[in-house]
Amino acid sequence: MARIELRNVSKVWDNVVALEPTNLSVADGEFVAVLGPSGCGKSTTLFILAGIYAPSKGEVLFDDQVVNDVEPRDRNIGIVFQSYALYPHMNIRDNIRFPLKFKKTEKEEAMRLVEESAKLVHIEEFLDRKPSQLSGGQQQRVALARALVKEPQLLLLDEPLSNLDATLRMSMRSEIKTLQQRLKITTILVTHDQLEAITMADRIICMSRGKIEQIGSPKDLYENPSSLFVASFIGAPPINLLEGVASQEKLNLNKGSIILNHAHQGKLTLGIRPENIKITKDIQGIKSRVGLVEPMGRETLYVLETTIGELRALVPESAPQWGQGEDIFCQFEKESCLFFDTETEKLVSNLRLVAIE
Amino acid sequence: MTGKTQTNLQTDQEYWNLRARKSKRARWRQQSILIGFLILASIPVLLPYFWLFTISFSARTGGVESFVLWRACAILLPAVFIGGAVQMFIPSRRHRLDAYFAIIVVALIALVWSIGPYLHLENYRFLWNPNIVEELKGMSGAGGDQFPWVWSAFWNSLIFACVQSIVVLYVSTLAGYYISRFSFPGRSTFLQSLLVLHAFPAMTLVIPIFLIMFWVGLIDTITGVVLVVVTLELPFSIFLMKGFFDSVSWDIEMSAIVDGASRRQAFVKVVLPQVKGGMLAIGILAFIKGWEEYVFVRTLLFEKSNWMMSLYLFWVSEDIMGVDYGIVAAVGVFYVLPSLLLYLFFQKYIVQLNIGGVKG
Ligand SMILES: Nc1ncnc2c1ncn2[C@@H]1O[C@H](COP(=O)(O)OP(=O)(O)OP(=O)(O)O)[C@@H](O)[C@H]1O
Ligand SMILES: [Mg+2]
């Protein structure tokens, strides 16, 4: 229902830079997740979009119109705050109805809409309670209902699922997702939970320290991270990172070394995801010994002591399993090896693994 | 083998029983000390009021009949102590209530029997007699001037206290909100000066304020006194109000604004309801402060038609002291009653003042 764009938007508090100059565009009806660690400026970005914070510099555009000077209430936005921000003195019904009061919706119509959106998030039995009489998860759902009730053109969600238990979180994830697809509301979800971002969003914006690190589909971010930060932030269990020094075509890692497809000088970091490591008994690859074994349900995580450093490998249940202390060899899937410049932390995209020495 | 565990169990049992008994005894001791202390500490506070109250209903022109006071004490003190003992020794709540009821009934019967015949309402005749002083001292004694009726002083006090507390409440709410929510140059200096201003005793300002009022032409007007008292009271009220607003989260307000409210609507519909309790407390304290005000009422008002309750009490005791304690006591009771009732009704909110908190 709305196309959103940020042009060189930045936010500076007295001397803290909360958001570096940022460019971003979100298509009509798209579901975008903003993913990043605590304090990286996710909420700040959201509040700038909502008009609660004025950007220090730059322009915010809705449907190609600059809205910097448009009041929050005229932007037709639904927002769920990290702290829910329910009105403590009103009961749930009045809380959800609050936005409709300003839209001059008829009373009966308003009541119908309240019931409807309460049903949507399964809180219809709590309508007459006060927010303080609800659990954290229930409050969060009330906040969601309140944000949806006015049929906003843009839905902003600041960690809307952080207080739910695992099952409820999963069902809410898919519910929000189907809801979004049905209503086609442009939605921006802020989260630090990568699973949430990966399962719900069409695109993920990965942020760190006030900067956008990378924008892309979940698959993109997982397979082609543009920086060390993205590579290490996305994926569980996390990617293996090994630091080394390259000279010519050889990358020295710890006591071992690997061969690159072409020459490089300087410090490099090798990144390889646990599931891209294969463990065999064949005398081929890197000599290693099995350390800790962590069964994780359908997969097993092995901590391997190798000549190039400690590695974690994820082995599916169907593959052969290994015992602690066993001597084995591990092999890398060559095309999934990533090389980052240790200094700039950026991906060096033309490097490939050729062989293990 | 079994025998051994058996004895172990037994000693364990004994050990825990011992512990339980010990902590029970300690709790009992603590509670009795607390109750004893509370009774002892409240006697010196309550006694003067009790005295005032009894005198006002028992004294007759020409002297104080203190035996009524002693008899009342002789009945009430044991009643209070027995009440304390009941609280301590009777564990069941229902039995305790029964015991209290019995004590109260017995004490009431004893009171009616022993001092009932001596009680009367004579001393309260100032309420329906417009010129009590004249009646007491004769036309000549009153100096010709009409001594005002108590109701005129009462209304003056009431209007003064109401207007004053409304102004304090209104200004401190808006100012407190502004200071809590907006940053402006000199904000922290302003906050500090609010506290410093509160630290000066108002007494030191009597003469300069008198002169200012005189020059401005507000001397001997209730408006003038309202202005002065409001000014002196505002700094601290603003400071308290700011504390209340600080504890209302930003998110709630921002949420209202995104939901479609204007800043003003968000303030009225979402923020104000959260500080309702604090506002009530500040309003009531301001009212009581106004009701009790004496210093500036005494220095800035001369005309008898402008008298307030505090002045009325002062002049009644000045003019007829030594003639009739009873009337002075009765005026005192009449004066105390409104603020006492207010305290009793709104206790809950006044206690909140501690919670609203004093934050930087
Ligand atoms: N009002 C403010 N004044 C000064 N600094 C602020 C203010 N609000 C936020 N910041 C700073 O801006 C940075 C970004 O904050 P932001 O709230 O956007 O983080 P976030 O990504 O939402 O983190 P979280 O996941 O913990 O909510 C933080 O370093 C924070 O300290
Ligand atoms: Mg946040």
mmCIF file of N, CA and C in Angstrom, chain B residues 50-109:
data_model
loop_
_atom_site.group_PDB
_atom_site.id
_atom_site.type_symbol
_atom_site.label_atom_id
_atom_site.label_comp_id
_atom_site.label_asym_id
_atom_site.label_seq_id
_atom_site.Cartn_x
_atom_site.Cartn_y
_atom_site.Cartn_z
ATOM 1 N N PHE B 50 -6.778 15.088 71.304
ATOM 2 C CA PHE B 50 -7.780 14.507 72.178
ATOM 3 C C PHE B 50 -8.228 15.534 73.212
ATOM 4 N N TRP B 51 -7.250 16.205 73.759
ATOM 5 C CA TRP B 51 -7.516 17.242 74.758
ATOM 6 C C TRP B 51 -8.422 18.322 74.165
ATOM 7 N N LEU B 52 -8.017 18.807 72.978
ATOM 8 C CA LEU B 52 -8.759 19.846 72.283
ATOM 9 C C LEU B 52 -10.211 19.414 72.095
ATOM 10 N N PHE B 53 -10.353 18.193 71.627
ATOM 11 C CA PHE B 53 -11.654 17.648 71.311
ATOM 12 C C PHE B 53 -12.533 17.561 72.561
ATOM 13 N N THR B 54 -11.980 16.986 73.622
ATOM 14 C CA THR B 54 -12.760 16.812 74.853
ATOM 15 C C THR B 54 -13.145 18.152 75.452
ATOM 16 N N ILE B 55 -12.153 19.036 75.534
ATOM 17 C CA ILE B 55 -12.412 20.352 76.117
ATOM 18 C C ILE B 55 -13.557 21.041 75.369
ATOM 19 N N SER B 56 -13.499 20.924 74.013
ATOM 20 C CA SER B 56 -14.472 21.668 73.234
ATOM 21 C C SER B 56 -15.895 21.198 73.514
ATOM 22 N N PHE B 57 -16.014 19.961 73.969
ATOM 23 C CA PHE B 57 -17.365 19.469 74.241
ATOM 24 C C PHE B 57 -17.728 19.522 75.717
ATOM 25 N N SER B 58 -16.757 19.849 76.587
ATOM 26 C CA SER B 58 -17.082 19.740 78.010
ATOM 27 C C SER B 58 -16.887 21.033 78.791
ATOM 28 N N ALA B 59 -16.003 21.920 78.317
ATOM 29 C CA ALA B 59 -15.697 23.105 79.112
ATOM 30 C C ALA B 59 -16.911 24.018 79.208
ATOM 31 N N ARG B 60 -17.024 24.681 80.343
ATOM 32 C CA ARG B 60 -18.089 25.663 80.520
ATOM 33 C C ARG B 60 -17.462 27.002 80.802
ATOM 34 N N THR B 61 -18.203 28.057 80.512
ATOM 35 C CA THR B 61 -17.683 29.393 80.727
ATOM 36 C C THR B 61 -17.133 29.517 82.131
ATOM 37 N N GLY B 62 -15.959 30.056 82.210
ATOM 38 C CA GLY B 62 -15.404 30.319 83.523
ATOM 39 C C GLY B 62 -14.386 29.299 83.963
ATOM 40 N N GLY B 63 -14.260 28.174 83.320
ATOM 41 C CA GLY B 63 -13.237 27.238 83.772
ATOM 42 C C GLY B 63 -13.246 25.952 82.979
ATOM 43 N N VAL B 64 -12.182 25.220 83.131
ATOM 44 C CA VAL B 64 -12.089 23.953 82.431
ATOM 45 C C VAL B 64 -12.310 22.840 83.425
ATOM 46 N N GLU B 65 -13.198 21.945 83.070
ATOM 47 C CA GLU B 65 -13.431 20.852 83.992
ATOM 48 C C GLU B 65 -12.567 19.687 83.575
ATOM 49 N N SER B 66 -11.376 19.639 84.161
ATOM 50 C CA SER B 66 -10.396 18.683 83.666
ATOM 51 C C SER B 66 -10.729 17.251 84.081
ATOM 52 N N PHE B 67 -11.657 17.104 85.036
ATOM 53 C CA PHE B 67 -11.952 15.725 85.445
ATOM 54 C C PHE B 67 -12.552 14.926 84.294
ATOM 55 N N VAL B 68 -13.249 15.633 83.374
ATOM 56 C CA VAL B 68 -13.804 14.926 82.212
ATOM 57 C C VAL B 68 -12.664 14.329 81.401
ATOM 58 N N LEU B 69 -11.633 15.155 81.226
ATOM 59 C CA LEU B 69 -10.462 14.717 80.464
ATOM 60 C C LEU B 69 -9.841 13.487 81.113
ATOM 61 N N TRP B 70 -9.663 13.559 82.441
ATOM 62 C CA TRP B 70 -9.022 12.442 83.142
ATOM 63 C C TRP B 70 -9.855 11.186 83.070
ATOM 64 N N ARG B 71 -11.148 11.365 83.227
ATOM 65 C CA ARG B 71 -11.996 10.173 83.169
ATOM 66 C C ARG B 71 -11.920 9.534 81.786
ATOM 67 N N ALA B 72 -11.975 10.384 80.747
ATOM 68 C CA ALA B 72 -11.914 9.858 79.379
ATOM 69 C C ALA B 72 -10.611 9.107 79.164
ATOM 70 N N CYS B 73 -9.518 9.723 79.662
ATOM 71 C CA CYS B 73 -8.213 9.064 79.529
ATOM 72 C C CYS B 73 -8.220 7.730 80.256
ATOM 73 N N ALA B 74 -8.778 7.741 81.457
ATOM 74 C CA ALA B 74 -8.775 6.534 82.277
ATOM 75 C C ALA B 74 -9.525 5.407 81.593
ATOM 76 N N ILE B 75 -10.476 5.760 80.752
ATOM 77 C CA ILE B 75 -11.202 4.697 80.051
ATOM 78 C C ILE B 75 -10.493 4.315 78.755
ATOM 79 N N LEU B 76 -10.035 5.341 78.013
ATOM 80 C CA LEU B 76 -9.515 5.071 76.674
ATOM 81 C C LEU B 76 -8.139 4.422 76.684
ATOM 82 N N LEU B 77 -7.260 4.852 77.586
ATOM 83 C CA LEU B 77 -5.906 4.288 77.581
ATOM 84 C C LEU B 77 -5.913 2.780 77.796
ATOM 85 N N PRO B 78 -6.608 2.310 78.861
ATOM 86 C CA PRO B 78 -6.662 0.844 79.010
ATOM 87 C C PRO B 78 -7.270 0.181 77.787
ATOM 88 N N ALA B 79 -8.279 0.820 77.200
ATOM 89 C CA ALA B 79 -8.921 0.227 76.019
ATOM 90 C C ALA B 79 -7.898 0.042 74.902
ATOM 91 N N VAL B 80 -7.072 1.076 74.695
ATOM 92 C CA VAL B 80 -6.069 1.001 73.634
ATOM 93 C C VAL B 80 -5.069 -0.110 73.922
ATOM 94 N N PHE B 81 -4.649 -0.196 75.181
ATOM 95 C CA PHE B 81 -3.648 -1.229 75.504
ATOM 96 C C PHE B 81 -4.236 -2.624 75.386
ATOM 97 N N ILE B 82 -5.477 -2.761 75.816
ATOM 98 C CA ILE B 82 -6.104 -4.077 75.671
ATOM 99 C C ILE B 82 -6.221 -4.421 74.193
ATOM 100 N N GLY B 83 -6.546 -3.404 73.409
ATOM 101 C CA GLY B 83 -6.623 -3.617 71.958
ATOM 102 C C GLY B 83 -5.302 -4.130 71.412
ATOM 103 N N GLY B 84 -4.211 -3.518 71.854
ATOM 104 C CA GLY B 84 -2.879 -3.953 71.415
ATOM 105 C C GLY B 84 -2.622 -5.398 71.799
ATOM 106 N N ALA B 85 -3.016 -5.732 73.043
ATOM 107 C CA ALA B 85 -2.808 -7.103 73.523
ATOM 108 C C ALA B 85 -3.613 -8.079 72.682
ATOM 109 N N VAL B 86 -4.831 -7.675 72.338
ATOM 110 C CA VAL B 86 -5.679 -8.541 71.508
ATOM 111 C C VAL B 86 -4.990 -8.826 70.187
ATOM 112 N N GLN B 87 -4.454 -7.760 69.592
ATOM 113 C CA GLN B 87 -3.758 -7.889 68.310
ATOM 114 C C GLN B 87 -2.644 -8.924 68.409
ATOM 115 N N MET B 88 -1.995 -8.945 69.578
ATOM 116 C CA MET B 88 -0.820 -9.799 69.729
ATOM 117 C C MET B 88 -1.164 -11.237 70.101
ATOM 118 N N PHE B 89 -2.175 -11.397 70.960
ATOM 119 C CA PHE B 89 -2.377 -12.722 71.546
ATOM 120 C C PHE B 89 -3.446 -13.553 70.852
ATOM 121 N N ILE B 90 -4.344 -12.908 70.142
ATOM 122 C CA ILE B 90 -5.407 -13.699 69.521
ATOM 123 C C ILE B 90 -5.076 -13.911 68.050
ATOM 124 N N PRO B 91 -4.808 -15.165 67.679
ATOM 125 C CA PRO B 91 -4.349 -15.415 66.316
ATOM 126 C C PRO B 91 -5.472 -15.359 65.277
ATOM 127 N N SER B 92 -6.662 -15.801 65.632
ATOM 128 C CA SER B 92 -7.713 -15.874 64.612
ATOM 129 C C SER B 92 -8.292 -14.487 64.345
ATOM 130 N N ARG B 93 -8.462 -14.189 63.071
ATOM 131 C CA ARG B 93 -8.907 -12.862 62.669
ATOM 132 C C ARG B 93 -10.337 -12.607 63.148
ATOM 133 N N ARG B 94 -11.163 -13.653 63.062
ATOM 134 C CA ARG B 94 -12.565 -13.452 63.438
ATOM 135 C C ARG B 94 -12.691 -13.149 64.930
ATOM 136 N N HIS B 95 -11.942 -13.907 65.728
ATOM 137 C CA HIS B 95 -11.986 -13.675 67.177
ATOM 138 C C HIS B 95 -11.468 -12.298 67.513
ATOM 139 N N ARG B 96 -10.444 -11.895 66.759
ATOM 140 C CA ARG B 96 -9.879 -10.561 67.014
ATOM 141 C C ARG B 96 -10.931 -9.496 66.783
ATOM 142 N N LEU B 97 -11.646 -9.612 65.672
ATOM 143 C CA LEU B 97 -12.672 -8.617 65.362
ATOM 144 C C LEU B 97 -13.737 -8.591 66.455
ATOM 145 N N ASP B 98 -14.136 -9.793 66.896
ATOM 146 C CA ASP B 98 -15.120 -9.855 67.985
ATOM 147 C C ASP B 98 -14.609 -9.136 69.220
ATOM 148 N N ALA B 99 -13.331 -9.391 69.534
ATOM 149 C CA ALA B 99 -12.750 -8.786 70.735
ATOM 150 C C ALA B 99 -12.733 -7.261 70.613
ATOM 151 N N TYR B 100 -12.337 -6.782 69.434
ATOM 152 C CA TYR B 100 -12.324 -5.325 69.224
ATOM 153 C C TYR B 100 -13.713 -4.745 69.445
ATOM 154 N N PHE B 101 -14.674 -5.434 68.868
ATOM 155 C CA PHE B 101 -16.043 -4.954 68.975
ATOM 156 C C PHE B 101 -16.450 -4.857 70.441
ATOM 157 N N ALA B 102 -16.116 -5.902 71.196
ATOM 158 C CA ALA B 102 -16.463 -5.916 72.619
ATOM 159 C C ALA B 102 -15.791 -4.757 73.346
ATOM 160 N N ILE B 103 -14.500 -4.551 73.063
ATOM 161 C CA ILE B 103 -13.765 -3.464 73.730
ATOM 162 C C ILE B 103 -14.431 -2.128 73.440
ATOM 163 N N ILE B 104 -14.778 -1.924 72.158
ATOM 164 C CA ILE B 104 -15.352 -0.636 71.779
ATOM 165 C C ILE B 104 -16.681 -0.413 72.481
ATOM 166 N N VAL B 105 -17.501 -1.464 72.516
ATOM 167 C CA VAL B 105 -18.808 -1.317 73.165
ATOM 168 C C VAL B 105 -18.636 -0.991 74.643
ATOM 169 N N VAL B 106 -17.770 -1.753 75.308
ATOM 170 C CA VAL B 106 -17.561 -1.520 76.745
ATOM 171 C C VAL B 106 -17.061 -0.103 76.985
ATOM 172 N N ALA B 107 -16.082 0.334 76.174
ATOM 173 C CA ALA B 107 -15.511 1.670 76.365
ATOM 174 C C ALA B 107 -16.582 2.725 76.153
ATOM 175 N N LEU B 108 -17.417 2.527 75.122
ATOM 176 C CA LEU B 108 -18.454 3.520 74.848
ATOM 177 C C LEU B 108 -19.433 3.623 76.004
ATOM 178 N N ILE B 109 -19.845 2.461 76.501
ATOM 179 C CA ILE B 109 -20.794 2.471 77.624
ATOM 180 C C ILE B 109 -20.177 3.190 78.820
#
